[in-house]
mmCIF file of C-alpha atoms in Angstrom:
data_model
loop_
_atom_site.group_PDB
_atom_site.id
_atom_site.type_symbol
_atom_site.label_atom_id
_atom_site.label_comp_id
_atom_site.label_asym_id
_atom_site.label_seq_id
_atom_site.Cartn_x
_atom_site.Cartn_y
_atom_site.Cartn_z
ATOM 1 C CA MET Z 1 0.000 0.000 0.000
ATOM 2 C CA THR Z 2 1.428 3.358 -1.039
ATOM 3 C CA ILE Z 3 1.121 6.473 1.033
ATOM 4 C CA SER Z 4 0.199 9.589 -0.904
ATOM 5 C CA ALA Z 5 0.292 13.107 0.414
ATOM 6 C CA ILE Z 6 -2.851 15.161 0.567
ATOM 7 C CA GLN Z 7 -2.588 18.129 -1.721
ATOM 8 C CA ARG Z 8 -3.728 21.318 -0.021
ATOM 9 C CA THR Z 9 -3.666 24.913 -1.074
ATOM 10 C CA SER Z 10 -3.270 27.727 1.391
ATOM 11 C CA ALA Z 11 -6.404 29.584 2.370
ATOM 12 C CA GLY Z 12 -6.402 33.375 2.482
ATOM 13 C CA ARG Z 13 -6.924 34.834 5.929
ATOM 14 C CA ASN Z 14 -7.925 38.400 6.725
ATOM 15 C CA GLY Z 15 -7.102 39.615 3.231
ATOM 16 C CA VAL Z 16 -3.465 38.558 3.382
ATOM 17 C CA GLY Z 17 -2.350 37.942 -0.177
ATOM 18 C CA ALA Z 18 -5.448 39.533 -1.682
ATOM 19 C CA PHE Z 19 -4.379 43.057 -2.590
ATOM 20 C CA ILE Z 20 -6.996 45.240 -4.265
ATOM 21 C CA LEU Z 21 -5.977 48.452 -6.002
ATOM 22 C CA GLN Z 22 -7.871 51.404 -4.567
ATOM 23 C CA CYS Z 23 -8.002 53.155 -7.950
ATOM 24 C CA LYS Z 24 -10.949 51.864 -9.963
ATOM 25 C CA ARG Z 25 -10.877 54.222 -12.950
ATOM 26 C CA LEU Z 26 -8.477 56.611 -14.708
ATOM 27 C CA ASP Z 27 -9.766 59.322 -17.048
ATOM 28 C CA PHE Z 28 -7.292 60.777 -19.541
ATOM 29 C CA HIS Z 29 -8.379 64.158 -20.964
ATOM 30 C CA TYR Z 30 -6.354 65.711 -23.783
ATOM 31 C CA CYS Z 31 -6.463 68.268 -26.604
ATOM 32 C CA ASP Z 32 -5.459 67.415 -30.176
ATOM 33 C CA TRP Z 33 -4.555 70.976 -31.059
ATOM 34 C CA ALA Z 34 -2.762 72.470 -28.037
ATOM 35 C CA GLY Z 35 0.997 72.089 -27.610
ATOM 36 C CA SER Z 36 0.668 71.452 -23.886
ATOM 37 C CA SER Z 37 -0.915 68.065 -24.728
ATOM 38 C CA LYS Z 38 1.994 66.830 -26.844
ATOM 39 C CA GLY Z 39 3.363 64.512 -24.151
ATOM 40 C CA MET Z 40 -0.127 63.248 -23.294
ATOM 41 C CA ASN Z 41 -0.855 62.479 -26.959
ATOM 42 C CA LEU Z 42 2.417 60.535 -27.296
ATOM 43 C CA PHE Z 43 1.626 58.659 -24.073
ATOM 44 C CA LEU Z 44 -1.856 57.755 -25.343
ATOM 45 C CA GLN Z 45 -0.449 56.459 -28.637
ATOM 46 C CA HIS Z 46 2.586 54.534 -27.374
ATOM 47 C CA GLN Z 47 2.378 53.683 -23.667
ATOM 48 C CA LEU Z 48 -1.302 53.566 -22.701
ATOM 49 C CA PRO Z 49 -1.984 50.163 -24.351
ATOM 50 C CA GLN Z 50 0.756 48.494 -22.276
ATOM 51 C CA PHE Z 51 -0.346 50.340 -19.127
ATOM 52 C CA ALA Z 52 -3.968 49.240 -19.614
ATOM 53 C CA ALA Z 53 -2.967 45.637 -20.371
ATOM 54 C CA SER Z 54 -0.823 45.397 -17.236
ATOM 55 C CA HIS Z 55 -3.639 46.762 -15.016
ATOM 56 C CA PRO Z 56 -6.873 44.997 -16.038
ATOM 57 C CA SER Z 57 -8.635 45.942 -12.782
ATOM 58 C CA ILE Z 58 -8.491 49.662 -13.653
ATOM 59 C CA GLU Z 59 -11.064 51.048 -16.054
ATOM 60 C CA ILE Z 60 -9.501 53.447 -18.596
ATOM 61 C CA HIS Z 61 -11.445 56.335 -20.193
ATOM 62 C CA VAL Z 62 -9.897 58.576 -22.859
ATOM 63 C CA SER Z 63 -11.748 61.686 -23.944
ATOM 64 C CA PRO Z 64 -10.816 64.913 -25.758
ATOM 65 C CA ARG Z 65 -11.082 68.301 -24.050
ATOM 66 C CA PRO Z 66 -10.586 70.920 -26.769
ATOM 67 C CA SER Z 67 -8.655 74.071 -25.819
ATOM 68 C CA LYS Z 68 -7.882 72.786 -22.297
ATOM 69 C CA HIS Z 69 -4.738 71.492 -20.608
ATOM 70 C CA PRO Z 70 -4.374 67.700 -20.338
ATOM 71 C CA VAL Z 71 -5.529 66.128 -17.074
ATOM 72 C CA ILE Z 72 -5.486 62.648 -15.559
ATOM 73 C CA ARG Z 73 -8.332 62.069 -13.098
ATOM 74 C CA GLY Z 74 -8.413 59.071 -10.764
ATOM 75 C CA HIS Z 75 -11.620 57.650 -9.286
ATOM 76 C CA PHE Z 76 -11.247 55.521 -6.165
ATOM 77 C CA ILE Z 77 -13.366 52.851 -4.499
ATOM 78 C CA ASN Z 78 -14.069 55.106 -1.505
ATOM 79 C CA GLY Z 79 -15.750 57.647 -3.837
ATOM 80 C CA ALA Z 80 -12.895 60.163 -3.865
ATOM 81 C CA GLN Z 81 -11.458 61.744 -7.018
ATOM 82 C CA HIS Z 82 -8.026 63.241 -7.596
ATOM 83 C CA ALA Z 83 -6.877 65.101 -10.690
ATOM 84 C CA ILE Z 84 -3.312 65.791 -11.829
ATOM 85 C CA CYS Z 85 -2.569 68.327 -14.563
ATOM 86 C CA VAL Z 86 0.080 67.015 -16.954
ATOM 87 C CA ARG Z 87 0.590 70.032 -19.204
ATOM 88 C CA ASN Z 88 3.961 70.282 -20.974
ATOM 89 C CA LEU Z 89 5.166 66.947 -19.568
ATOM 90 C CA ALA Z 90 6.971 64.269 -21.585
ATOM 91 C CA LYS Z 91 5.311 60.886 -22.119
ATOM 92 C CA GLU Z 92 7.512 59.231 -19.456
ATOM 93 C CA GLN Z 93 6.474 61.876 -16.928
ATOM 94 C CA VAL Z 94 2.806 61.351 -17.853
ATOM 95 C CA LEU Z 95 3.315 57.642 -17.164
ATOM 96 C CA GLN Z 96 4.797 58.478 -13.737
ATOM 97 C CA LYS Z 97 1.754 60.632 -12.895
ATOM 98 C CA ALA Z 98 -0.598 57.825 -13.983
ATOM 99 C CA GLU Z 99 1.332 55.426 -11.722
ATOM 100 C CA ILE Z 100 1.049 57.889 -8.828
ATOM 101 C CA LEU Z 101 -2.748 57.906 -9.240
ATOM 102 C CA ARG Z 102 -2.780 54.117 -9.620
ATOM 103 C CA ASP Z 103 -0.940 53.682 -6.303
ATOM 104 C CA MET Z 104 -2.932 56.274 -4.322
ATOM 105 C CA SER Z 105 -5.473 55.183 -1.733
ATOM 106 C CA GLY Z 106 -7.899 58.026 -2.418
ATOM 107 C CA GLU Z 107 -7.660 59.304 1.140
ATOM 108 C CA LYS Z 108 -6.684 62.886 1.833
ATOM 109 C CA ALA Z 109 -3.107 63.401 2.939
ATOM 110 C CA THR Z 110 -3.113 64.127 6.653
ATOM 111 C CA ARG Z 111 -0.288 65.549 8.677
ATOM 112 C CA VAL Z 112 0.657 63.845 11.900
ATOM 113 C CA LYS Z 113 0.852 66.493 14.591
ATOM 114 C CA GLY Z 114 3.639 66.380 17.102
ATOM 115 C CA GLY Z 115 6.417 65.152 14.851
ATOM 116 C CA ARG Z 116 7.361 61.548 15.500
ATOM 117 C CA VAL Z 117 4.384 60.115 17.326
ATOM 118 C CA VAL Z 118 4.448 56.434 18.190
ATOM 119 C CA GLY Z 119 1.293 54.856 19.453
ATOM 120 C CA SER Z 120 1.614 51.778 21.619
ATOM 121 C CA LEU Z 121 -0.426 49.901 24.173
ATOM 122 C CA ASN Z 122 2.694 49.003 26.154
ATOM 123 C CA GLU Z 123 4.393 51.469 28.411
ATOM 124 C CA GLY Z 124 8.055 52.192 27.747
ATOM 125 C CA ILE Z 125 10.562 50.300 29.913
ATOM 126 C CA ARG Z 126 12.516 53.430 30.782
ATOM 127 C CA GLY Z 127 9.445 55.455 31.624
ATOM 128 C CA VAL Z 128 8.970 59.111 30.799
ATOM 129 C CA TRP Z 129 12.121 61.234 30.788
ATOM 130 C CA ASP Z 130 12.360 64.469 32.722
ATOM 131 C CA PRO Z 131 15.382 66.683 33.469
ATOM 132 C CA TYR Z 132 15.514 65.742 37.182
ATOM 133 C CA HIS Z 133 16.398 62.100 36.504
ATOM 134 C CA GLY Z 134 19.980 61.007 36.936
ATOM 135 C CA ALA Z 135 22.802 61.051 39.490
ATOM 136 C CA LYS Z 136 23.150 64.812 39.821
ATOM 137 C CA ALA Z 137 20.320 67.222 40.184
ATOM 138 C CA PRO Z 138 20.893 70.486 38.334
ATOM 139 C CA SER Z 139 21.862 73.374 40.597
ATOM 140 C CA PHE Z 140 20.316 76.753 40.023
ATOM 141 C CA SER Z 141 22.376 78.742 42.532
ATOM 142 C CA GLY Z 142 24.161 81.715 41.208
#
């Protein structure tokens, strides 16, 4: 009698291994006539097909906007929208801006107040520092 191993695939737990891009749609607006859309037009002709093929989960819309500067607008799954103007940029720079929108979460950028703030449930081993700790107490006599 032969012993055979049971074949088992790993099960995903808590979304580990299941990454979902937050960007659901990219709108590319351009002008055929204006010189500020030259890089956008070259990007649409040469690099957009590869970009769209490598990201099938993102819906791509291309539409003309006569007499306006070129814009890339990202729509996110949380309902937010972000637009980046790409006037007078080369096609490689337009690709970088499209990748920035692809990688964004759609949330507003928030500033952490207080500099380096570390949140923890555990208290620090050393405790809270104050200037009166140590071997010598500072003397204020003059």
